[in-house]
Amino acid sequence: MSSEEKRSWIYAVVAAGVSAVYFVTVLSKVPGADVATIAYVRPMLTAIGAAIVLSIVAGIAAAIASPKEADRTDERDRQIHRFGEYVGFYVMGIAAIVPLALAMAEVAHFWIANAMYLVFTVQAIAGAVIKLIAYRRGF
């Protein structure tokens, strides 16, 4: 497994895991509560920061585990990375319609912010999954 494929696995797992913890934690407070009173900003920023730190630490650990492959990339890795980023960009572009529509409908900030966070999460997971499929099934 190339180092780029390992990074894609790390990115997918971290994005899915951290986002799942965030959404379970915050959305569990929604039933029976006014969403304007739910504190979501600090947990969201914590989740974003945790995802960044976990990705970096896991990437470093993967590089330490196989130092000979750490910086080796070839043309195939670059093409797969580019393709995954393109797909992620289109997913984000299409999914961004949801928070935009929520903002236009003047929905509570809670829902707009969480929809935006979900869009970024879906984009990250979609891009990583496309890369992993390309690595496993060919590009």
Short mmCIF file of C-alpha atoms in Angstrom, two decimals:
data_model
loop_
_atom_site.label_atom_id
_atom_site.label_comp_id
_atom_site.label_asym_id
_atom_site.label_seq_id
_atom_site.Cartn_x
_atom_site.Cartn_y
_atom_site.Cartn_z
CA MET A 1 0.00 0.00 0.00
CA SER A 2 1.44 3.35 -1.02
CA SER A 3 1.80 6.22 1.41
CA GLU A 4 -0.82 8.20 -0.50
CA GLU A 5 -3.32 5.36 -0.13
CA LYS A 6 -2.57 5.22 3.59
CA ARG A 7 -3.21 8.96 3.82
CA SER A 8 -6.54 8.49 2.05
CA TRP A 9 -7.53 5.81 4.56
CA ILE A 10 -6.51 8.07 7.43
CA TYR A 11 -8.41 11.01 5.99
CA ALA A 12 -11.59 8.96 5.44
CA VAL A 13 -11.54 7.32 8.88
CA VAL A 14 -10.75 10.52 10.75
CA ALA A 15 -13.34 12.58 8.85
CA ALA A 16 -16.05 9.99 9.37
CA GLY A 17 -15.16 9.25 13.00
CA VAL A 18 -14.76 12.79 14.27
CA SER A 19 -17.84 14.01 12.42
CA ALA A 20 -19.91 11.12 13.73
CA VAL A 21 -18.91 11.92 17.31
CA TYR A 22 -19.71 15.60 16.76
CA PHE A 23 -23.12 14.98 15.19
CA VAL A 24 -24.15 12.40 17.79
CA THR A 25 -23.09 14.73 20.58
CA VAL A 26 -24.72 17.89 19.25
CA LEU A 27 -27.80 16.50 17.53
CA SER A 28 -28.72 14.47 20.63
CA LYS A 29 -29.54 17.80 22.28
CA VAL A 30 -32.05 18.82 19.59
CA PRO A 31 -35.19 16.91 20.69
CA GLY A 32 -37.21 19.10 22.99
CA ALA A 33 -34.79 22.04 22.87
CA ASP A 34 -34.72 25.38 21.14
CA VAL A 35 -31.81 25.10 18.69
CA ALA A 36 -30.91 28.73 19.36
CA THR A 37 -29.85 27.70 22.86
CA ILE A 38 -27.72 24.71 21.84
CA ALA A 39 -24.00 25.41 22.14
CA TYR A 40 -22.58 24.05 18.89
CA VAL A 41 -19.74 26.45 18.07
CA ARG A 42 -17.17 25.17 20.56
CA PRO A 43 -17.90 21.48 19.84
CA MET A 44 -17.68 22.15 16.09
CA LEU A 45 -14.38 23.99 16.41
CA THR A 46 -13.12 21.23 18.68
CA ALA A 47 -14.14 18.60 16.13
CA ILE A 48 -12.41 20.48 13.31
CA GLY A 49 -9.26 20.91 15.38
CA ALA A 50 -9.33 17.27 16.50
CA ALA A 51 -9.69 16.10 12.91
CA ILE A 52 -6.70 18.17 11.84
CA VAL A 53 -4.53 17.00 14.73
CA LEU A 54 -5.56 13.34 14.37
CA SER A 55 -4.87 13.41 10.63
CA ILE A 56 -1.42 14.88 11.17
CA VAL A 57 -0.51 12.50 14.00
CA ALA A 58 -1.80 9.45 12.11
CA GLY A 59 0.04 10.57 8.97
CA ILE A 60 3.26 10.91 10.93
CA ALA A 61 2.71 7.50 12.55
CA ALA A 62 2.15 5.94 9.13
CA ALA A 63 5.33 7.56 7.82
CA ILE A 64 7.32 6.30 10.82
CA ALA A 65 5.89 2.80 10.37
CA SER A 66 7.14 2.63 6.77
CA PRO A 67 9.81 5.31 6.29
CA LYS A 68 10.97 4.06 2.88
CA GLU A 69 7.56 4.81 1.36
CA ALA A 70 6.87 8.03 3.25
CA ASP A 71 7.73 10.51 0.50
CA ARG A 72 7.50 8.27 -2.53
CA THR A 73 4.80 9.23 -4.99
CA ASP A 74 4.53 8.49 -8.65
CA GLU A 75 2.42 9.74 -11.52
CA ARG A 76 -0.40 7.33 -10.67
CA ASP A 77 -0.57 8.67 -7.11
CA ARG A 78 -0.76 12.23 -8.41
CA GLN A 79 -3.50 11.36 -10.91
CA ILE A 80 -5.55 9.51 -8.30
CA HIS A 81 -5.14 12.40 -5.86
CA ARG A 82 -6.21 14.90 -8.51
CA PHE A 83 -9.20 12.78 -9.51
CA GLY A 84 -10.35 12.37 -5.90
CA GLU A 85 -10.03 16.10 -5.30
CA TYR A 86 -12.06 16.86 -8.45
CA VAL A 87 -14.84 14.52 -7.37
CA GLY A 88 -14.80 15.97 -3.86
CA PHE A 89 -15.01 19.47 -5.31
CA TYR A 90 -18.09 18.58 -7.35
CA VAL A 91 -19.72 16.85 -4.40
CA MET A 92 -19.12 19.93 -2.28
CA GLY A 93 -20.34 22.26 -5.00
CA ILE A 94 -23.60 20.38 -5.37
CA ALA A 95 -24.12 19.76 -1.65
CA ALA A 96 -23.45 23.43 -0.83
CA ILE A 97 -26.89 24.15 -2.22
CA VAL A 98 -28.39 22.86 1.04
CA PRO A 99 -26.81 25.39 3.45
CA LEU A 100 -27.35 28.11 0.86
CA ALA A 101 -31.05 27.26 0.69
CA LEU A 102 -31.23 27.16 4.49
CA ALA A 103 -29.65 30.63 4.66
CA MET A 104 -32.06 31.97 2.05
CA ALA A 105 -34.96 30.49 4.03
CA GLU A 106 -33.59 32.30 7.11
CA VAL A 107 -33.36 29.09 9.12
CA ALA A 108 -31.60 29.16 12.50
CA HIS A 109 -27.81 29.50 12.38
CA PHE A 110 -27.53 26.13 14.12
CA TRP A 111 -28.92 24.31 11.08
CA ILE A 112 -26.94 26.35 8.55
CA ALA A 113 -23.64 25.79 10.36
CA ASN A 114 -24.29 22.08 10.82
CA ALA A 115 -25.32 21.71 7.18
CA MET A 116 -22.07 23.39 6.12
CA TYR A 117 -20.05 21.12 8.39
CA LEU A 118 -21.88 18.11 6.96
CA VAL A 119 -21.09 19.30 3.42
CA PHE A 120 -17.39 19.50 4.24
CA THR A 121 -17.54 16.07 5.87
CA VAL A 122 -19.29 14.51 2.89
CA GLN A 123 -16.77 16.13 0.55
CA ALA A 124 -13.83 14.78 2.53
CA ILE A 125 -15.25 11.27 2.72
CA ALA A 126 -16.33 11.23 -0.94
CA GLY A 127 -12.90 12.36 -2.14
CA ALA A 128 -11.10 9.82 0.04
CA VAL A 129 -13.41 6.98 -0.98
CA ILE A 130 -12.96 7.78 -4.67
CA LYS A 131 -9.19 7.70 -4.17
CA LEU A 132 -9.40 4.37 -2.36
CA ILE A 133 -11.57 2.89 -5.10
CA ALA A 134 -9.10 4.11 -7.70
CA TYR A 135 -6.23 2.50 -5.79
CA ARG A 136 -8.05 -0.79 -5.34
CA ARG A 137 -9.83 -1.18 -8.68
CA GLY A 138 -7.57 0.80 -10.94
CA PHE A 139 -7.62 4.24 -12.37
#
